[in-house]
XYZ file of C-alpha atoms in Angstrom:
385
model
C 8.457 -13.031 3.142
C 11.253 -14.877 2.215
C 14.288 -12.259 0.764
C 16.553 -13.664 -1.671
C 20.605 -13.145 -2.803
C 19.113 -11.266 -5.851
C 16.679 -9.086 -3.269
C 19.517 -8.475 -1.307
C 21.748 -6.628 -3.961
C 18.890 -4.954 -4.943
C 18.574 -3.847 -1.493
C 22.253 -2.688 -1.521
C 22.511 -1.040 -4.700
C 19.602 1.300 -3.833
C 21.060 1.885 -0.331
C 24.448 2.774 -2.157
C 22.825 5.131 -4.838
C 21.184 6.840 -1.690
C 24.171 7.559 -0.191
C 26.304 8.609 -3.359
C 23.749 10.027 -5.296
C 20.911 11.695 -2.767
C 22.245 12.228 0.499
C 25.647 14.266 -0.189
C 23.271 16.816 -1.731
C 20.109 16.937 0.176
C 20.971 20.048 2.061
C 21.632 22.177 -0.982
C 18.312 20.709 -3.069
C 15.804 21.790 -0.137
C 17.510 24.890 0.581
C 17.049 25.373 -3.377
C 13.647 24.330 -3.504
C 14.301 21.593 -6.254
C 16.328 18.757 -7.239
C 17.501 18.124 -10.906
C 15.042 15.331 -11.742
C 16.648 14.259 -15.418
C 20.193 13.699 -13.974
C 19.000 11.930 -10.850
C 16.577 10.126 -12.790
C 19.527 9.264 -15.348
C 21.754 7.791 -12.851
C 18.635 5.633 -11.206
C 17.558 4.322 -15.188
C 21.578 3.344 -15.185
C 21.361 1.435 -12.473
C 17.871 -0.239 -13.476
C 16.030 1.232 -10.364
C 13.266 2.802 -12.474
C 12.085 -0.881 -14.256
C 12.434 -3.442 -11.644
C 8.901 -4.827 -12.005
C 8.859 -3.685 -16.219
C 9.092 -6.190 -19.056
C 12.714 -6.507 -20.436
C 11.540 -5.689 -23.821
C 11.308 -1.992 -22.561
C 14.273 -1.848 -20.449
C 13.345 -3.421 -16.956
C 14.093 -6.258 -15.138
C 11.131 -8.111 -15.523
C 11.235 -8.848 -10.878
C 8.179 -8.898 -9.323
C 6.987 -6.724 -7.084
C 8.656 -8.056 -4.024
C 11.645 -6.112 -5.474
C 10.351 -2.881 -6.218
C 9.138 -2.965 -2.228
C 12.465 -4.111 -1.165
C 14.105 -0.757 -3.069
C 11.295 1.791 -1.859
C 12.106 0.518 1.493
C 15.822 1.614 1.355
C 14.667 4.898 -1.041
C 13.477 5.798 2.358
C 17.017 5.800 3.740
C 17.594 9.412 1.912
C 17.491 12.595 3.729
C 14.977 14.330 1.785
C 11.528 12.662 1.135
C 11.199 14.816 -2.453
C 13.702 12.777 -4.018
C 12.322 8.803 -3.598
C 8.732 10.754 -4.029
C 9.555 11.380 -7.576
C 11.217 8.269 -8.209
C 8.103 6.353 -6.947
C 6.337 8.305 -9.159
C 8.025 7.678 -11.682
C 8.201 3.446 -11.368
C 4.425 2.799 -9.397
C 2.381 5.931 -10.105
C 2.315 7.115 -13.730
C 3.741 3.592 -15.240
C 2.099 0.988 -14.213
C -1.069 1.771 -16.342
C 0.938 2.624 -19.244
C 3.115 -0.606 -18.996
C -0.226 -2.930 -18.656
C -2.734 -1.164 -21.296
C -0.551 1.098 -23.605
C 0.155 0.709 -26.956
C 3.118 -0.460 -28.317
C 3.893 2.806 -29.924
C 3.426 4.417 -26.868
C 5.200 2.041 -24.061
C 8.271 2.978 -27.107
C 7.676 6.525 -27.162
C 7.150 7.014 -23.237
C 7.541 3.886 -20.993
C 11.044 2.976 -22.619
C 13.027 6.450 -22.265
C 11.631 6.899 -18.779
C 12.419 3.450 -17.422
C 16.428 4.449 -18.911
C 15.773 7.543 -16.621
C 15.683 9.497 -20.418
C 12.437 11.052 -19.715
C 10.672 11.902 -16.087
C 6.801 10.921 -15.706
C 4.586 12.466 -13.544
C 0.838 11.716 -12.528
C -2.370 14.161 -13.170
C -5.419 12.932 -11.295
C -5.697 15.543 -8.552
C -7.551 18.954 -8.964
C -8.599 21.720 -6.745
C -12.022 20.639 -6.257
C -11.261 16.713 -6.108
C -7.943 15.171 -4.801
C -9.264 12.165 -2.924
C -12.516 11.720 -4.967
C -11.261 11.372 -8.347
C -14.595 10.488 -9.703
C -15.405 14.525 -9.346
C -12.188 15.861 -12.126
C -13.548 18.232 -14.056
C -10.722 18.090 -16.910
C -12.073 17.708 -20.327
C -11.127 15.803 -23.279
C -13.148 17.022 -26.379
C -12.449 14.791 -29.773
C -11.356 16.273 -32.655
C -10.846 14.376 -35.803
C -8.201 12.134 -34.552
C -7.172 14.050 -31.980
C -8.217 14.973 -28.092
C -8.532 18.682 -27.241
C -8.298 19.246 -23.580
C -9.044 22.139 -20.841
C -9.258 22.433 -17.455
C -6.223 21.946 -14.807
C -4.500 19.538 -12.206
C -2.997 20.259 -9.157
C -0.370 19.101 -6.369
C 1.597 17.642 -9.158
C 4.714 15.791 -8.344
C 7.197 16.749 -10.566
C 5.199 18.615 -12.265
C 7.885 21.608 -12.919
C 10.531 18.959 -14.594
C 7.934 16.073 -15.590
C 8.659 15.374 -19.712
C 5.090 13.722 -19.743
C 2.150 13.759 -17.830
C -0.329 10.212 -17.395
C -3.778 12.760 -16.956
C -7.103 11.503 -15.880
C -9.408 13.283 -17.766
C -12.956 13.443 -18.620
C -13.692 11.855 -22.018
C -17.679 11.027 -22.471
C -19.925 13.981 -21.548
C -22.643 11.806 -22.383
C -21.514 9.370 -20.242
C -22.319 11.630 -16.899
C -20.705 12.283 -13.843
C -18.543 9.060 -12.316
C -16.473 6.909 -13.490
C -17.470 5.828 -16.833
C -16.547 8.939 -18.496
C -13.121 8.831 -17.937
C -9.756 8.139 -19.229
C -5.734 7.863 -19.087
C -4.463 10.326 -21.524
C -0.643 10.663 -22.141
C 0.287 14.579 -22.190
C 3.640 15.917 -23.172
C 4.476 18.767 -21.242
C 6.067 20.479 -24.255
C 2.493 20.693 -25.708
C 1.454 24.276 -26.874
C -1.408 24.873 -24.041
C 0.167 23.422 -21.146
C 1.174 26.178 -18.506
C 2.800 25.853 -15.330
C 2.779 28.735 -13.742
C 5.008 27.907 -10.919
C 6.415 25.010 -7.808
C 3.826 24.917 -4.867
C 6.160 26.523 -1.744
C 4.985 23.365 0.832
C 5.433 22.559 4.755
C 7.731 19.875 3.448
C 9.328 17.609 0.535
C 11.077 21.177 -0.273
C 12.986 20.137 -2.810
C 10.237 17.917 -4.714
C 9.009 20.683 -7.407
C 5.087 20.075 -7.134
C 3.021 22.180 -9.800
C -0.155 22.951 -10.618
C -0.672 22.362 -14.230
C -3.675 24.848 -16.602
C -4.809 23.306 -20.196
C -6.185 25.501 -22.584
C -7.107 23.613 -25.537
C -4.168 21.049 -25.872
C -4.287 18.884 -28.478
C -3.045 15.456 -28.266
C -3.198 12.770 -30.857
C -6.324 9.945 -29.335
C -3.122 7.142 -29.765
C -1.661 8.875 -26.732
C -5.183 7.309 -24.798
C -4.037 4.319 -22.128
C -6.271 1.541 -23.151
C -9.811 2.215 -23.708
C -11.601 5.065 -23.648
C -14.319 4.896 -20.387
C -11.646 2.669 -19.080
C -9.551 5.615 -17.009
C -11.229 5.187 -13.515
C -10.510 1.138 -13.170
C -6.928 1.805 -14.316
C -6.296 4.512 -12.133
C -7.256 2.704 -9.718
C -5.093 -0.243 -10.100
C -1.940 1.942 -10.153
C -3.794 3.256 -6.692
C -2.810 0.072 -5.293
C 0.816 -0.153 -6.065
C 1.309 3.557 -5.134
C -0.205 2.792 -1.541
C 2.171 -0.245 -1.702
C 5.497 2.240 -2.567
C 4.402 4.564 0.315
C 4.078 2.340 2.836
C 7.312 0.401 2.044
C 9.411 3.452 1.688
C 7.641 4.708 4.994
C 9.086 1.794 6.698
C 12.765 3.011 5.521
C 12.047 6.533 6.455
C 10.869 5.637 9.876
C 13.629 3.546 10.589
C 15.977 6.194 9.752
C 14.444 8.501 12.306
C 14.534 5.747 14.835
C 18.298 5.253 14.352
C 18.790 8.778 14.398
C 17.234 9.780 17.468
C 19.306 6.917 18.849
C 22.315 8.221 18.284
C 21.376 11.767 19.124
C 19.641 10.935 22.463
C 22.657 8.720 23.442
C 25.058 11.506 22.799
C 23.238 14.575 24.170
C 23.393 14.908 28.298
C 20.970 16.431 30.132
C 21.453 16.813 33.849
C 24.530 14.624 33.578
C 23.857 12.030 31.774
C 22.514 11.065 27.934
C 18.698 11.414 27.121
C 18.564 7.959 25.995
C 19.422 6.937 30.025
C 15.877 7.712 31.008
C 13.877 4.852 30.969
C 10.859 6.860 29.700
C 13.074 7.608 26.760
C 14.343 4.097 25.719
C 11.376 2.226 26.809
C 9.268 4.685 24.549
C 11.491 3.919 21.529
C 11.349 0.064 22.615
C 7.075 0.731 21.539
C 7.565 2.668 18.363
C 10.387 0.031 17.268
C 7.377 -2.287 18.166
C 5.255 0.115 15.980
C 7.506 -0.425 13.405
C 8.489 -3.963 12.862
C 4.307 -4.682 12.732
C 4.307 -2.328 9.979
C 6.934 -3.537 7.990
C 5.065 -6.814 8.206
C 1.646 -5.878 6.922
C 3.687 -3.877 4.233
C 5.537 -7.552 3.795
C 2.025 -9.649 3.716
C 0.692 -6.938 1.221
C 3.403 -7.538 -1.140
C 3.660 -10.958 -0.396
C -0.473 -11.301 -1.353
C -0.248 -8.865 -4.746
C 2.962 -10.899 -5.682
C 0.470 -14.093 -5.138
C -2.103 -12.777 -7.615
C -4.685 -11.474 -4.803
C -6.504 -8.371 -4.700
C -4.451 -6.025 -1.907
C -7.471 -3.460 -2.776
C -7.530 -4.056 1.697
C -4.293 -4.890 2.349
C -2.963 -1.731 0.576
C -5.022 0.571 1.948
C -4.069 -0.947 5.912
C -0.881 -0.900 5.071
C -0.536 3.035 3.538
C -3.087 3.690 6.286
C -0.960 2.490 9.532
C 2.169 3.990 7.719
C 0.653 7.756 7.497
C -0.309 7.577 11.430
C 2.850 5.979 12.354
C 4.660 8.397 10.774
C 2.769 11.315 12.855
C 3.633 9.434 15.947
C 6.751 8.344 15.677
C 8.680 11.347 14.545
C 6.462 14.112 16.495
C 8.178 11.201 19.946
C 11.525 11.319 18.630
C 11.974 14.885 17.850
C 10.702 15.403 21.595
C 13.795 13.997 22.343
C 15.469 16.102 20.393
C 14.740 19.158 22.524
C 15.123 22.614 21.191
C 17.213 21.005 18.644
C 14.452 18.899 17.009
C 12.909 22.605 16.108
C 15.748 23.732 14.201
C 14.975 23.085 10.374
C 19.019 22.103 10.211
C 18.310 18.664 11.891
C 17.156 15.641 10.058
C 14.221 14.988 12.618
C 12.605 18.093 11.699
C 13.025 17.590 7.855
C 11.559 14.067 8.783
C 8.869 15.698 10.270
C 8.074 17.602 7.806
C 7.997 15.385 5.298
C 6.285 12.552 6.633
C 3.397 14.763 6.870
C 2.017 13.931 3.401
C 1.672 10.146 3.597
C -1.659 10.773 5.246
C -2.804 13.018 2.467
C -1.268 11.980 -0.611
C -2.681 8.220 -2.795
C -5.891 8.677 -0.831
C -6.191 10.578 2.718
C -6.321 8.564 5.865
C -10.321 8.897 5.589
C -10.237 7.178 2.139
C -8.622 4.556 3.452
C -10.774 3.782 6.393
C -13.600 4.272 3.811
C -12.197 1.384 1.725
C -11.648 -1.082 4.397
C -14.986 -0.234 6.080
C -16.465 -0.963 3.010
C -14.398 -4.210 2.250
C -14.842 -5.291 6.116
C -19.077 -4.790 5.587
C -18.579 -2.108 7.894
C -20.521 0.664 6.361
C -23.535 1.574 8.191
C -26.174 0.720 5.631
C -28.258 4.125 3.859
């Protein structure tokens, strides 16, 4: 991939609004539990880092996606993973379906005050019974004159405590049965008489991203607040699958590094029977490999973005890429905060936030399974019933 002057500011304004704007006050947001979304958001909208890809008529800067990649990549420079989480969430997981198939009326009322960083988004697919199988939500949306009425609940939420609006998948055609032609994208506002969230989800890590689970008891929502057509949920939910696999694995990339460099430093400083860590040739050659590690991620994340950019289906390339990035993650920080020693077990060091953190990028967009599932099945793979 070829980086341009333009790619390159990009690159340095989100790396500057990372240091200014995140990192000065990561400590005191995890210790809190919480970081305030709306004036976070505000300052990102200011800076147009939550429309790079979006059409200028709403507020964005029309880039491709190459850009958006290039800024998850240094979001992953900040010192607490909840922060970037909900900013990727806001630009690649509860927009992109909304920018593509909404109605004018709603891109205005939604898409336009959350790409100024007005408004925070958040996502509803997952629910207790089905986070990577989607096609088993039980949430209901019942028709009623010209509105929906809708019941049931969502879970592991991001930003589900501050989130303005809510892009829910939700059941829409009992008649249609069980799968995926039943469903739809339904815009919720949180302020809706019916919606209750009864509290943040206390996790291993992203501390200070508020993640909810969300009840509905009868909400009613006007049907114009549907994403495209009805039956149609499923096939856009999975398309914005695809760029939220992208945004994890490119902000991975960032994180990692930032662990790498880290453990540099630390290992090169800290002596241990007279001389630093980082002396051992166990120690530097083994950081050689996961810089390897690395740098082959950060191209298939490249080629990935390079391909969707292109016009080609990254349906494989996606799912490799978010796939490599969750098990890299495992390995590389559980090495370096080895070398951290009793240190790297103390919750005050960034290798342990790191983690921490890191934890959920084999979980969250579809688990590590799912995405062996979906290349196996793209490769022919899939032993035959």
């Amino acid at each position: 991939m070829r980086f341009t002057e333009q790619h390159e500011m990009l690159r340095d304004t989100t790396r500057r609004f990372v240091e200014t704007e995140i990192n000065p006050f990561c400590d005191g947001w995890e210790d809190e539990g919480i970081f305030p979304a709306h004036a976070v958001m505000k300052k990102a909208g200011d800076l147009g880092l939550l429309g790079i890809t979006k059409p200028e008529a709403y507020g964005g800067s029309a880039l491709d996606y190459s850009y958006a990649m290039v800024s998850a990549e240094a979001l992953g420079y900040a010192r607490a993973g909840g922060v970037p989480l909900a900013m990727g969430v806001q630009t690649d997981m509860c927009t992109p379906a909304l920018t593509r198939y909404g109605s004018e009326a709603l891109k205005q009322e939604f898409l336009v005050p959350s790409i100024a960083g007005d408004l925070v988004g958040a996502i509803a697919v997952s629910e207790p019974h089905a986070g990577s199988d989607v096609s088993r939500i039980r949430t209901t949306a019942r028709k009623d004159g010209d509105d929906y009425v809708i019941n049931g609940g969502k879970l592991w939420t991001t930003s589900g405590i501050q989130a303005d609006w809510l892009c829910a998948l939700v059941n829409t055609d009992a008649s249609a049965g069980a799968g995926h032609a039943n469903k739809s994208l339904i815009i919720i506002p949180t302020s809706t008489r019916g919606v209750e969230r009864p509290g943040k989800l206390q996790k291993m890590g992203l501390r200070c991203s508020d993640t909810a689970q969300i009840h509905f008891e009868d909400v009613r929502v006007p049907q114009r607040h549907r994403i495209g057509e009805e039956g149609f949920g499923f096939r856009y939910q999975m398309e914005q699958f695809q760029e939220e696999r992208l945004w994890v694995a490119a902000n991975m990339v960032g994180t990692l590094q930032l662990a790498l460099d880290e453990t540099v430093a630390y290992t090169r400083e800290r002596k241990v029977f007279g001389r630093s860590v980082l002396d051992n040739q166990v120690v530097h050659f083994r950081l050689a490999e996961l810089s390897t590690e690395l740098e082959a991620l950060r191209a298939l994340v490249y080629q990935a973005t390079e391909d969707y950019v292109g016009g080609q289906d990254v349906t494989r390339g996606a799912s490799m890429a978010k796939l490599k990035a969750g098990r890299l993650a495992r390995e590389l920080t559980d090495a370096c905060l080895q070398y951290w020693g009793g240190m790297g077990f103390v919750e005050e060091t960034i290798i342990n936030r790191l983690y921490r953190d890191i934890r959920a990028a084999s979980i969250g967009g579809g688990a590590d399974e799912v995405m062996l599932q979906i290349i196996c099945k793209l490769d022919g793979t899939l032993p035959k019933s």
